[in-house]
Amino acid sequence: MQLRYSFRLYPDTGQQRALAREFGCARVVFNDAVRAREDARKAEQPFPKAAELSKRLITEAKQTVERSWLGEVSAVVLQQSLRDVETAYRNFFASLKGDRKGPKVGAPRFKSRKDARQSIRFTANARWNITDSGRLNLPKIGKVKVKWSRTLPATPSSVTVIKDAAGRYFASFVIDTDPAADQARMPENDRTIGIDLGLTHFAVLSDGTKIDSPRFLRRAEKKLKKAQRELSRKQKGSKNREKTRLKVARAHAKVTDARHEFHHQLSTRLISENQGIAVEDLSVAGLARTKLAKSVHDAGWSSFISMLEYKAARYGRTLVKIGRFTPTSQICSTCGLKDGPKPLNIREWTCTACGTVHDRDTNAAINVKTAAGLAVSACGAPVRPGAIPAQREETGSHGFPTQARAA
């Protein structure tokens, strides 16, 4: 599978100017391609092909006075910008036809030079390379200093240079991972776990472990409010406003980085320790429209589950997502009695049938594991694939087994 490895870049002043020129040229070609497509649509003519756009907007445009500066940047960057337009229109039409999963996407829009985030992509044709001293050598930019936090496992196929809203530069490498090496890093085991995600505790595991929610945004809220107030008082278009905008962007980037680091560490730990993992398919978009919206976004459940998904696929683990309407908080995990909905302020309850005292979150995590309906043998082979609802009569027999069981 393909993964991205990102590293911080530290370009000098001249390299920053060269990157700004590359960002601007790629943006202009992107906007010219969108304009050409829109003009053809309004004239009720067929969309121009990619080869025609490349010839008109890059090759011939370089010969004109208005676009002669396109020759100062790498041609690969301009070609990749046209590919981005093609991909955007392809996704748009697939969304209109219903062939694309997920939310609807709109037609491509023009890029603004004031966008906080800029990016360009270099493929192997651009002849970029990593020098012996560890610098990233980019065509017509130079050898850029890289902060290597880890070693690349294989030779990258492309690199994307990104400038974020906080003014930081990153190099994102595309790597083809080796499945055999990944399997060797995390050997198979017979442990399974169910996860109940929440706000008081970020995650409660079916074995009773409770992981506190760091609440990164809440902890930085006072500092962010002060920075936002300072930004609102600056005159629009002034240099002081731009300085303050960077200050606010850096504060938000610090919160985002801390949250991602927490998600990565927790997801890696769960994947390495368990062969099978069950989670709920939460409606984050729906919960984000309630009074708990800020806390829901601060938790970042969608990002965490996405990390679990790709890491499970990479290391040969089994991840099962149960339906969001499964009443995990209403069912007794011991006898299977459905006791009805309970207010959020009730954190413990006693089953009226068997008398078991349940911790609300731990009981829900056990029911998540049970409702997954997936038994995993010691060798990691799925015994009973597919999600089935928990049953009242034999609730305990449909979950993840605690011991190894032959298929």
mmCIF file of C-alpha atoms in Angstrom:
data_model
loop_
_atom_site.group_PDB
_atom_site.id
_atom_site.type_symbol
_atom_site.label_atom_id
_atom_site.label_comp_id
_atom_site.label_asym_id
_atom_site.label_seq_id
_atom_site.Cartn_x
_atom_site.Cartn_y
_atom_site.Cartn_z
ATOM 1 C CA MET A 1 0.000 0.000 0.000
ATOM 2 C CA GLN A 2 1.039 3.608 -0.494
ATOM 3 C CA LEU A 3 1.722 5.890 2.472
ATOM 4 C CA ARG A 4 2.925 9.438 2.931
ATOM 5 C CA TYR A 5 5.925 10.402 5.046
ATOM 6 C CA SER A 6 6.093 14.110 5.907
ATOM 7 C CA PHE A 7 9.187 16.001 7.053
ATOM 8 C CA ARG A 8 9.788 19.632 7.954
ATOM 9 C CA LEU A 9 11.675 21.772 5.449
ATOM 10 C CA TYR A 10 13.804 24.820 6.244
ATOM 11 C CA PRO A 11 14.387 26.733 2.980
ATOM 12 C CA ASP A 12 16.582 29.824 3.053
ATOM 13 C CA THR A 13 15.408 33.237 1.811
ATOM 14 C CA GLY A 14 16.303 32.598 -1.836
ATOM 15 C CA GLN A 15 14.678 29.169 -1.807
ATOM 16 C CA GLN A 16 11.530 30.632 -0.261
ATOM 17 C CA ARG A 17 11.293 33.110 -3.141
ATOM 18 C CA ALA A 18 11.804 30.270 -5.640
ATOM 19 C CA LEU A 19 9.089 28.212 -3.947
ATOM 20 C CA ALA A 20 6.727 31.195 -3.991
ATOM 21 C CA ARG A 21 7.339 31.479 -7.742
ATOM 22 C CA GLU A 22 6.598 27.762 -8.197
ATOM 23 C CA PHE A 23 3.399 28.052 -6.119
ATOM 24 C CA GLY A 24 2.248 31.044 -8.157
ATOM 25 C CA CYS A 25 2.907 29.457 -11.559
ATOM 26 C CA ALA A 26 1.142 26.224 -10.572
ATOM 27 C CA ARG A 27 -1.831 28.254 -9.336
ATOM 28 C CA VAL A 28 -2.029 30.256 -12.585
ATOM 29 C CA VAL A 29 -1.998 27.102 -14.750
ATOM 30 C CA PHE A 30 -4.690 25.551 -12.528
ATOM 31 C CA ASN A 31 -6.903 28.640 -12.868
ATOM 32 C CA ASP A 32 -6.330 28.845 -16.640
ATOM 33 C CA ALA A 33 -7.412 25.200 -17.004
ATOM 34 C CA VAL A 34 -10.558 25.757 -14.933
ATOM 35 C CA ARG A 35 -11.368 28.883 -16.966
ATOM 36 C CA ALA A 36 -10.905 26.988 -20.243
ATOM 37 C CA ARG A 37 -13.257 24.252 -19.068
ATOM 38 C CA GLU A 38 -15.853 26.778 -17.877
ATOM 39 C CA ASP A 39 -15.691 28.722 -21.143
ATOM 40 C CA ALA A 40 -16.271 25.482 -23.072
ATOM 41 C CA ARG A 41 -19.225 24.611 -20.844
ATOM 42 C CA LYS A 42 -20.858 28.019 -21.311
ATOM 43 C CA ALA A 43 -20.328 27.799 -25.076
ATOM 44 C CA GLU A 44 -21.871 24.275 -24.982
ATOM 45 C CA GLN A 45 -18.746 22.782 -26.513
ATOM 46 C CA PRO A 46 -16.853 19.627 -25.517
ATOM 47 C CA PHE A 47 -14.318 20.004 -22.751
ATOM 48 C CA PRO A 48 -10.755 20.378 -24.074
ATOM 49 C CA LYS A 49 -8.587 17.314 -23.523
ATOM 50 C CA ALA A 50 -5.597 17.247 -21.208
ATOM 51 C CA ALA A 51 -3.135 17.174 -24.110
ATOM 52 C CA GLU A 52 -4.787 20.207 -25.689
ATOM 53 C CA LEU A 53 -4.711 22.110 -22.399
ATOM 54 C CA SER A 54 -1.048 21.228 -21.889
ATOM 55 C CA LYS A 55 -0.128 22.528 -25.313
ATOM 56 C CA ARG A 56 -2.187 25.711 -25.045
ATOM 57 C CA LEU A 57 -1.653 26.650 -21.381
ATOM 58 C CA ILE A 58 1.985 25.584 -20.932
ATOM 59 C CA THR A 59 3.923 25.065 -24.168
ATOM 60 C CA GLU A 60 2.377 27.906 -26.186
ATOM 61 C CA ALA A 61 1.842 30.160 -23.167
ATOM 62 C CA LYS A 62 5.586 30.215 -22.468
ATOM 63 C CA GLN A 63 6.124 31.847 -25.881
ATOM 64 C CA THR A 64 3.843 34.789 -25.077
ATOM 65 C CA VAL A 65 4.793 37.959 -23.248
ATOM 66 C CA GLU A 66 2.007 37.575 -20.671
ATOM 67 C CA ARG A 67 3.044 34.050 -19.604
ATOM 68 C CA SER A 68 6.770 34.004 -20.409
ATOM 69 C CA TRP A 69 7.608 33.610 -16.703
ATOM 70 C CA LEU A 70 6.172 30.069 -16.795
ATOM 71 C CA GLY A 71 9.526 28.996 -18.240
ATOM 72 C CA GLU A 72 11.272 29.942 -14.993
ATOM 73 C CA VAL A 73 9.804 26.984 -13.080
ATOM 74 C CA SER A 74 9.896 23.212 -13.505
ATOM 75 C CA ALA A 75 7.577 21.958 -16.262
ATOM 76 C CA VAL A 76 6.662 18.932 -14.123
ATOM 77 C CA VAL A 77 5.044 21.203 -11.530
ATOM 78 C CA LEU A 78 2.841 22.759 -14.235
ATOM 79 C CA GLN A 79 1.891 19.362 -15.672
ATOM 80 C CA GLN A 80 0.927 18.096 -12.216
ATOM 81 C CA SER A 81 -1.269 21.156 -11.751
ATOM 82 C CA LEU A 82 -3.184 20.160 -14.895
ATOM 83 C CA ARG A 83 -3.503 16.635 -13.507
ATOM 84 C CA ASP A 84 -5.047 18.092 -10.359
ATOM 85 C CA VAL A 85 -7.686 19.827 -12.495
ATOM 86 C CA GLU A 86 -8.451 16.554 -14.287
ATOM 87 C CA THR A 87 -8.810 14.732 -10.966
ATOM 88 C CA ALA A 88 -11.064 17.465 -9.552
ATOM 89 C CA TYR A 89 -13.425 17.305 -12.544
ATOM 90 C CA ARG A 90 -13.398 13.514 -12.510
ATOM 91 C CA ASN A 91 -14.429 13.483 -8.851
ATOM 92 C CA PHE A 92 -17.089 16.118 -9.527
ATOM 93 C CA PHE A 93 -18.729 14.144 -12.343
ATOM 94 C CA ALA A 94 -18.484 10.881 -10.383
ATOM 95 C CA SER A 95 -20.199 12.612 -7.473
ATOM 96 C CA LEU A 96 -22.987 13.856 -9.734
ATOM 97 C CA LYS A 97 -23.584 10.338 -11.063
ATOM 98 C CA GLY A 98 -23.499 8.815 -7.589
ATOM 99 C CA ASP A 99 -20.436 6.686 -8.366
ATOM 100 C CA ARG A 100 -18.288 8.401 -5.747
ATOM 101 C CA LYS A 101 -18.690 7.461 -2.106
ATOM 102 C CA GLY A 102 -18.904 10.072 0.610
ATOM 103 C CA PRO A 103 -20.380 13.572 0.584
ATOM 104 C CA LYS A 104 -21.092 15.412 -2.651
ATOM 105 C CA VAL A 105 -18.254 17.452 -4.091
ATOM 106 C CA GLY A 106 -18.652 20.614 -6.145
ATOM 107 C CA ALA A 107 -17.023 21.745 -9.353
ATOM 108 C CA PRO A 108 -13.402 22.982 -9.179
ATOM 109 C CA ARG A 109 -13.030 26.619 -8.161
ATOM 110 C CA PHE A 110 -10.336 29.179 -8.872
ATOM 111 C CA LYS A 111 -7.406 29.247 -6.471
ATOM 112 C CA SER A 112 -6.558 32.499 -4.739
ATOM 113 C CA ARG A 113 -3.084 33.856 -4.163
ATOM 114 C CA LYS A 114 -4.252 34.621 -0.621
ATOM 115 C CA ASP A 115 -4.923 30.963 0.172
ATOM 116 C CA ALA A 116 -3.201 30.012 3.405
ATOM 117 C CA ARG A 117 -2.074 26.648 2.034
ATOM 118 C CA GLN A 118 0.018 26.220 -1.130
ATOM 119 C CA SER A 119 1.483 23.043 -2.612
ATOM 120 C CA ILE A 120 3.385 21.742 -5.629
ATOM 121 C CA ARG A 121 4.261 18.179 -6.643
ATOM 122 C CA PHE A 122 7.427 16.742 -8.180
ATOM 123 C CA THR A 123 7.346 13.291 -9.796
ATOM 124 C CA ALA A 124 10.327 11.152 -10.806
ATOM 125 C CA ASN A 125 10.453 12.955 -14.184
ATOM 126 C CA ALA A 126 11.502 16.134 -12.396
ATOM 127 C CA ARG A 127 14.792 14.456 -11.426
ATOM 128 C CA TRP A 128 14.711 15.526 -7.818
ATOM 129 C CA ASN A 129 16.871 13.615 -5.370
ATOM 130 C CA ILE A 130 18.097 13.406 -1.777
ATOM 131 C CA THR A 131 21.758 14.329 -1.483
ATOM 132 C CA ASP A 132 24.371 12.463 0.525
ATOM 133 C CA SER A 133 24.262 15.219 3.135
ATOM 134 C CA GLY A 134 20.514 14.682 3.623
ATOM 135 C CA ARG A 135 19.208 17.706 1.722
ATOM 136 C CA LEU A 136 16.296 17.645 -0.729
ATOM 137 C CA ASN A 137 17.510 18.772 -4.153
ATOM 138 C CA LEU A 138 14.606 20.250 -6.128
ATOM 139 C CA PRO A 139 14.879 21.510 -9.743
ATOM 140 C CA LYS A 140 15.204 25.310 -10.054
ATOM 141 C CA ILE A 141 14.933 25.640 -6.272
ATOM 142 C CA GLY A 142 18.115 24.117 -4.899
ATOM 143 C CA LYS A 143 19.166 21.911 -2.009
ATOM 144 C CA VAL A 144 16.674 22.460 0.805
ATOM 145 C CA LYS A 145 17.455 21.553 4.404
ATOM 146 C CA VAL A 146 15.270 18.717 5.779
ATOM 147 C CA LYS A 147 14.641 17.727 9.396
ATOM 148 C CA TRP A 148 14.668 13.921 9.159
ATOM 149 C CA SER A 149 12.664 12.468 12.053
ATOM 150 C CA ARG A 150 12.934 8.889 10.722
ATOM 151 C CA THR A 151 14.402 6.924 7.855
ATOM 152 C CA LEU A 152 12.461 6.425 4.637
ATOM 153 C CA PRO A 153 11.677 2.686 4.279
ATOM 154 C CA ALA A 154 11.897 2.752 0.473
ATOM 155 C CA THR A 155 12.641 5.031 -2.469
ATOM 156 C CA PRO A 156 9.854 7.635 -2.848
ATOM 157 C CA SER A 157 7.960 7.877 -6.113
ATOM 158 C CA SER A 158 7.058 11.569 -5.719
ATOM 159 C CA VAL A 159 7.364 14.464 -3.318
ATOM 160 C CA THR A 160 4.891 17.245 -2.571
ATOM 161 C CA VAL A 161 6.174 20.507 -1.107
ATOM 162 C CA ILE A 162 3.562 22.132 1.132
ATOM 163 C CA LYS A 163 3.390 25.528 2.781
ATOM 164 C CA ASP A 164 0.750 25.600 5.519
ATOM 165 C CA ALA A 165 -1.188 28.488 7.064
ATOM 166 C CA ALA A 166 1.448 28.942 9.754
ATOM 167 C CA GLY A 167 4.150 29.586 7.144
ATOM 168 C CA ARG A 168 5.855 26.222 7.682
ATOM 169 C CA TYR A 169 7.224 24.124 4.813
ATOM 170 C CA PHE A 170 6.889 20.353 4.569
ATOM 171 C CA ALA A 171 8.004 17.645 2.146
ATOM 172 C CA SER A 172 5.498 14.813 1.757
ATOM 173 C CA PHE A 173 6.979 11.661 0.171
ATOM 174 C CA VAL A 174 4.873 8.876 -1.360
ATOM 175 C CA ILE A 175 6.228 5.466 -0.331
ATOM 176 C CA ASP A 176 5.234 1.949 -1.445
ATOM 177 C CA THR A 177 5.430 -0.154 1.706
ATOM 178 C CA ASP A 178 6.568 -3.779 1.839
ATOM 179 C CA PRO A 179 3.765 -6.034 3.235
ATOM 180 C CA ALA A 180 6.239 -8.695 4.371
ATOM 181 C CA ALA A 181 8.296 -6.175 6.327
ATOM 182 C CA ASP A 182 5.161 -4.726 7.917
ATOM 183 C CA GLN A 183 3.984 -8.170 9.006
ATOM 184 C CA ALA A 184 7.382 -8.863 10.538
ATOM 185 C CA ARG A 185 7.265 -5.637 12.538
ATOM 186 C CA MET A 186 3.991 -6.609 14.239
ATOM 187 C CA PRO A 187 3.596 -10.385 14.646
ATOM 188 C CA GLU A 188 0.121 -11.851 14.972
ATOM 189 C CA ASN A 189 -1.488 -12.439 18.373
ATOM 190 C CA ASP A 190 -4.836 -13.616 19.727
ATOM 191 C CA ARG A 191 -5.912 -10.473 21.591
ATOM 192 C CA THR A 192 -9.091 -8.601 20.649
ATOM 193 C CA ILE A 193 -10.632 -5.414 21.989
ATOM 194 C CA GLY A 194 -13.757 -3.263 21.751
ATOM 195 C CA ILE A 195 -13.557 0.538 21.887
ATOM 196 C CA ASP A 196 -16.223 2.978 23.081
ATOM 197 C CA LEU A 197 -15.339 6.554 22.097
ATOM 198 C CA GLY A 198 -16.537 9.428 24.257
ATOM 199 C CA LEU A 199 -15.873 12.944 25.528
ATOM 200 C CA THR A 200 -15.250 12.475 29.263
ATOM 201 C CA HIS A 201 -12.809 9.730 28.344
ATOM 202 C CA PHE A 202 -11.490 9.705 24.798
ATOM 203 C CA ALA A 203 -11.714 5.900 24.664
ATOM 204 C CA VAL A 204 -12.857 3.159 27.019
ATOM 205 C CA LEU A 205 -11.681 -0.363 26.185
ATOM 206 C CA SER A 206 -13.622 -3.550 26.795
ATOM 207 C CA ASP A 207 -10.945 -4.723 29.251
ATOM 208 C CA GLY A 208 -11.788 -1.777 31.525
ATOM 209 C CA THR A 209 -8.956 0.533 30.477
ATOM 210 C CA LYS A 210 -9.960 4.200 30.328
ATOM 211 C CA ILE A 211 -7.969 6.689 28.246
ATOM 212 C CA ASP A 212 -8.478 10.296 29.274
ATOM 213 C CA SER A 213 -9.298 12.924 26.664
ATOM 214 C CA PRO A 214 -6.412 15.421 26.381
ATOM 215 C CA ARG A 215 -8.760 18.236 25.248
ATOM 216 C CA PHE A 216 -6.038 20.087 23.406
ATOM 217 C CA LEU A 217 -8.335 22.817 22.077
ATOM 218 C CA ARG A 218 -9.938 23.473 25.467
ATOM 219 C CA ARG A 219 -6.552 23.822 27.125
ATOM 220 C CA ALA A 220 -5.336 26.305 24.490
ATOM 221 C CA GLU A 221 -8.642 28.180 24.275
ATOM 222 C CA LYS A 222 -7.584 31.100 26.470
ATOM 223 C CA LYS A 223 -4.448 31.747 24.426
ATOM 224 C CA LEU A 224 -6.373 31.395 21.159
ATOM 225 C CA LYS A 225 -9.059 33.860 22.266
ATOM 226 C CA LYS A 226 -6.423 36.444 23.117
ATOM 227 C CA ALA A 227 -4.707 36.000 19.741
ATOM 228 C CA GLN A 228 -8.022 36.184 17.860
ATOM 229 C CA ARG A 229 -8.989 39.406 19.642
ATOM 230 C CA GLU A 230 -5.627 40.900 18.741
ATOM 231 C CA LEU A 231 -6.132 39.894 15.101
ATOM 232 C CA SER A 232 -9.609 41.446 14.912
ATOM 233 C CA ARG A 233 -8.192 44.841 15.945
ATOM 234 C CA LYS A 234 -5.609 44.986 13.163
ATOM 235 C CA GLN A 235 -6.315 46.914 9.988
ATOM 236 C CA LYS A 236 -7.035 44.685 7.028
ATOM 237 C CA GLY A 237 -4.205 44.571 4.530
ATOM 238 C CA SER A 238 -1.583 45.829 6.974
ATOM 239 C CA LYS A 239 1.688 44.077 7.758
ATOM 240 C CA ASN A 240 0.823 43.937 11.439
ATOM 241 C CA ARG A 241 -2.343 42.025 10.602
ATOM 242 C CA GLU A 242 -0.330 39.484 8.615
ATOM 243 C CA LYS A 243 2.069 39.054 11.543
ATOM 244 C CA THR A 244 -0.848 38.502 13.907
ATOM 245 C CA ARG A 245 -2.505 36.097 11.459
ATOM 246 C CA LEU A 246 0.638 33.978 11.490
ATOM 247 C CA LYS A 247 0.600 34.061 15.278
ATOM 248 C CA VAL A 248 -2.985 32.732 15.332
ATOM 249 C CA ALA A 249 -2.199 30.113 12.677
ATOM 250 C CA ARG A 250 0.815 28.872 14.657
ATOM 251 C CA ALA A 251 -1.316 28.552 17.797
ATOM 252 C CA HIS A 252 -3.895 26.473 15.915
ATOM 253 C CA ALA A 253 -1.149 24.399 14.266
ATOM 254 C CA LYS A 254 0.286 23.594 17.685
ATOM 255 C CA VAL A 255 -3.106 22.253 18.820
ATOM 256 C CA THR A 256 -3.551 20.237 15.615
ATOM 257 C CA ASP A 257 -0.069 18.715 15.810
ATOM 258 C CA ALA A 258 -0.576 17.691 19.442
ATOM 259 C CA ARG A 259 -3.888 16.032 18.594
ATOM 260 C CA HIS A 260 -2.418 14.133 15.643
ATOM 261 C CA GLU A 261 0.497 12.966 17.759
ATOM 262 C CA PHE A 262 -1.919 11.647 20.393
ATOM 263 C CA HIS A 263 -4.016 9.849 17.759
ATOM 264 C CA HIS A 264 -0.935 8.280 16.157
ATOM 265 C CA GLN A 265 0.502 7.012 19.429
ATOM 266 C CA LEU A 266 -2.800 5.567 20.653
ATOM 267 C CA SER A 267 -3.769 3.953 17.335
ATOM 268 C CA THR A 268 -0.310 2.392 16.933
ATOM 269 C CA ARG A 269 -0.467 0.990 20.455
ATOM 270 C CA LEU A 270 -3.909 -0.540 19.941
ATOM 271 C CA ILE A 271 -2.944 -2.018 16.563
ATOM 272 C CA SER A 272 0.281 -3.530 17.903
ATOM 273 C CA GLU A 273 -1.354 -5.094 20.965
ATOM 274 C CA ASN A 274 -4.567 -6.467 19.390
ATOM 275 C CA GLN A 275 -5.316 -8.673 16.412
ATOM 276 C CA GLY A 276 -8.993 -7.650 16.250
ATOM 277 C CA ILE A 277 -10.514 -4.223 17.039
ATOM 278 C CA ALA A 278 -14.174 -3.203 17.081
ATOM 279 C CA VAL A 279 -15.354 0.436 17.037
ATOM 280 C CA GLU A 280 -18.615 2.297 16.488
ATOM 281 C CA ASP A 281 -19.369 4.027 13.187
ATOM 282 C CA LEU A 282 -20.169 7.402 14.762
ATOM 283 C CA SER A 283 -22.031 10.181 12.964
ATOM 284 C CA VAL A 284 -19.503 12.910 13.637
ATOM 285 C CA ALA A 285 -21.180 15.335 11.226
ATOM 286 C CA GLY A 286 -24.463 14.975 13.120
ATOM 287 C CA LEU A 287 -22.869 15.343 16.551
ATOM 288 C CA ALA A 288 -20.999 18.422 15.300
ATOM 289 C CA ARG A 289 -24.349 20.188 14.884
ATOM 290 C CA THR A 290 -25.228 19.872 18.568
ATOM 291 C CA LYS A 291 -24.156 21.917 21.594
ATOM 292 C CA LEU A 292 -21.249 19.479 21.996
ATOM 293 C CA ALA A 293 -19.771 20.524 18.625
ATOM 294 C CA LYS A 294 -16.565 22.057 19.981
ATOM 295 C CA SER A 295 -15.813 19.041 22.179
ATOM 296 C CA VAL A 296 -16.578 16.636 19.316
ATOM 297 C CA HIS A 297 -14.187 18.433 16.964
ATOM 298 C CA ASP A 298 -11.594 18.645 19.720
ATOM 299 C CA ALA A 299 -11.711 14.854 20.178
ATOM 300 C CA GLY A 300 -11.113 14.176 16.460
ATOM 301 C CA TRP A 301 -12.831 10.768 16.311
ATOM 302 C CA SER A 302 -12.870 10.603 12.505
ATOM 303 C CA SER A 303 -9.128 11.148 12.270
ATOM 304 C CA PHE A 304 -8.491 8.500 14.916
ATOM 305 C CA ILE A 305 -10.699 5.883 13.217
ATOM 306 C CA SER A 306 -9.070 6.633 9.846
ATOM 307 C CA MET A 307 -5.674 5.931 11.396
ATOM 308 C CA LEU A 308 -6.954 2.652 12.807
ATOM 309 C CA GLU A 309 -8.272 1.677 9.366
ATOM 310 C CA TYR A 310 -5.091 2.188 7.379
ATOM 311 C CA LYS A 311 -2.839 0.777 10.095
ATOM 312 C CA ALA A 312 -5.035 -2.317 10.410
ATOM 313 C CA ALA A 313 -4.828 -2.838 6.632
ATOM 314 C CA ARG A 314 -1.074 -2.302 6.685
ATOM 315 C CA TYR A 315 -0.239 -4.688 9.520
ATOM 316 C CA GLY A 316 -2.813 -7.409 8.816
ATOM 317 C CA ARG A 317 -5.169 -6.599 11.680
ATOM 318 C CA THR A 318 -8.970 -6.926 11.653
ATOM 319 C CA LEU A 319 -11.015 -3.758 12.208
ATOM 320 C CA VAL A 320 -14.816 -4.001 12.431
ATOM 321 C CA LYS A 321 -17.115 -0.965 12.577
ATOM 322 C CA ILE A 322 -20.582 -1.630 13.994
ATOM 323 C CA GLY A 323 -23.675 0.388 13.114
ATOM 324 C CA ARG A 324 -24.199 3.694 14.862
ATOM 325 C CA PHE A 325 -27.742 2.680 15.888
ATOM 326 C CA THR A 326 -26.622 -0.392 17.837
ATOM 327 C CA PRO A 327 -27.883 0.188 21.430
ATOM 328 C CA THR A 328 -24.547 -0.508 23.127
ATOM 329 C CA SER A 329 -25.440 1.621 26.183
ATOM 330 C CA GLN A 330 -28.819 -0.066 26.700
ATOM 331 C CA ILE A 331 -27.834 -3.762 26.718
ATOM 332 C CA CYS A 332 -26.496 -5.663 29.697
ATOM 333 C CA SER A 333 -23.231 -7.249 28.582
ATOM 334 C CA THR A 334 -23.737 -10.122 31.065
ATOM 335 C CA CYS A 335 -27.249 -11.389 30.349
ATOM 336 C CA GLY A 336 -28.170 -9.471 27.191
ATOM 337 C CA LEU A 337 -31.209 -7.659 28.611
ATOM 338 C CA LYS A 338 -32.083 -4.428 26.811
ATOM 339 C CA ASP A 339 -32.799 -2.005 29.648
ATOM 340 C CA GLY A 340 -33.756 1.019 27.542
ATOM 341 C CA PRO A 341 -32.111 4.407 26.966
ATOM 342 C CA LYS A 342 -30.458 6.252 29.848
ATOM 343 C CA PRO A 343 -29.568 9.934 30.344
ATOM 344 C CA LEU A 344 -25.931 10.887 29.942
ATOM 345 C CA ASN A 345 -25.610 11.790 33.634
ATOM 346 C CA ILE A 346 -26.080 8.118 34.593
ATOM 347 C CA ARG A 347 -22.579 6.631 34.531
ATOM 348 C CA GLU A 348 -23.402 3.415 36.418
ATOM 349 C CA TRP A 349 -26.520 1.256 36.370
ATOM 350 C CA THR A 350 -27.714 -2.089 37.704
ATOM 351 C CA CYS A 351 -29.268 -4.700 35.439
ATOM 352 C CA THR A 352 -32.791 -5.530 36.603
ATOM 353 C CA ALA A 353 -32.506 -9.126 35.350
ATOM 354 C CA CYS A 354 -29.154 -10.367 36.650
ATOM 355 C CA GLY A 355 -28.293 -7.627 39.156
ATOM 356 C CA THR A 356 -24.886 -6.849 37.627
ATOM 357 C CA VAL A 357 -23.596 -3.332 38.320
ATOM 358 C CA HIS A 358 -22.230 -1.844 35.084
ATOM 359 C CA ASP A 359 -19.953 1.046 34.355
ATOM 360 C CA ARG A 360 -21.737 2.699 31.443
ATOM 361 C CA ASP A 361 -18.694 3.146 29.200
ATOM 362 C CA THR A 362 -17.046 -0.205 29.953
ATOM 363 C CA ASN A 363 -20.344 -2.012 29.356
ATOM 364 C CA ALA A 364 -20.743 -0.177 26.032
ATOM 365 C CA ALA A 365 -17.212 -1.161 24.992
ATOM 366 C CA ILE A 366 -17.960 -4.821 25.759
ATOM 367 C CA ASN A 367 -21.171 -4.587 23.723
ATOM 368 C CA VAL A 368 -19.256 -3.008 20.833
ATOM 369 C CA LYS A 369 -16.914 -5.978 20.901
ATOM 370 C CA THR A 370 -19.848 -8.390 21.092
ATOM 371 C CA ALA A 371 -21.889 -6.721 18.346
ATOM 372 C CA ALA A 372 -18.932 -6.909 15.971
ATOM 373 C CA GLY A 373 -19.609 -10.641 15.636
ATOM 374 C CA LEU A 374 -16.057 -11.462 14.580
ATOM 375 C CA ALA A 375 -14.033 -14.272 16.162
ATOM 376 C CA VAL A 376 -10.310 -14.221 15.506
ATOM 377 C CA SER A 377 -8.218 -17.310 15.782
ATOM 378 C CA ALA A 378 -4.647 -17.415 17.034
ATOM 379 C CA CYS A 379 -3.329 -17.198 13.485
ATOM 380 C CA GLY A 380 -5.386 -14.062 12.798
ATOM 381 C CA ALA A 381 -7.847 -15.659 10.352
ATOM 382 C CA PRO A 382 -11.392 -14.306 10.588
ATOM 383 C CA VAL A 383 -13.701 -17.087 11.716
ATOM 384 C CA ARG A 384 -17.021 -15.358 11.395
ATOM 385 C CA PRO A 385 -16.799 -12.263 9.168
ATOM 386 C CA GLY A 386 -19.564 -9.711 8.971
ATOM 387 C CA ALA A 387 -21.329 -7.667 11.615
ATOM 388 C CA ILE A 388 -24.300 -9.259 13.388
ATOM 389 C CA PRO A 389 -26.371 -7.699 16.185
ATOM 390 C CA ALA A 390 -25.930 -8.785 19.778
ATOM 391 C CA GLN A 391 -28.459 -11.414 20.868
ATOM 392 C CA ARG A 392 -30.302 -11.456 24.164
ATOM 393 C CA GLU A 393 -30.111 -15.165 24.874
ATOM 394 C CA GLU A 394 -26.371 -15.705 24.380
ATOM 395 C CA THR A 395 -24.832 -12.265 24.380
ATOM 396 C CA GLY A 396 -21.462 -13.381 25.633
ATOM 397 C CA SER A 397 -20.938 -16.011 22.938
ATOM 398 C CA HIS A 398 -20.961 -13.661 19.980
ATOM 399 C CA GLY A 399 -18.025 -11.390 20.761
ATOM 400 C CA PHE A 400 -14.296 -11.565 20.539
ATOM 401 C CA PRO A 401 -13.047 -14.676 22.405
ATOM 402 C CA THR A 402 -10.474 -14.115 25.104
ATOM 403 C CA GLN A 403 -8.721 -17.384 24.272
ATOM 404 C CA ALA A 404 -7.480 -18.786 20.979
ATOM 405 C CA ARG A 405 -10.152 -20.740 19.145
ATOM 406 C CA ALA A 406 -9.784 -22.934 16.079
ATOM 407 C CA ALA A 407 -11.856 -22.094 13.038
#
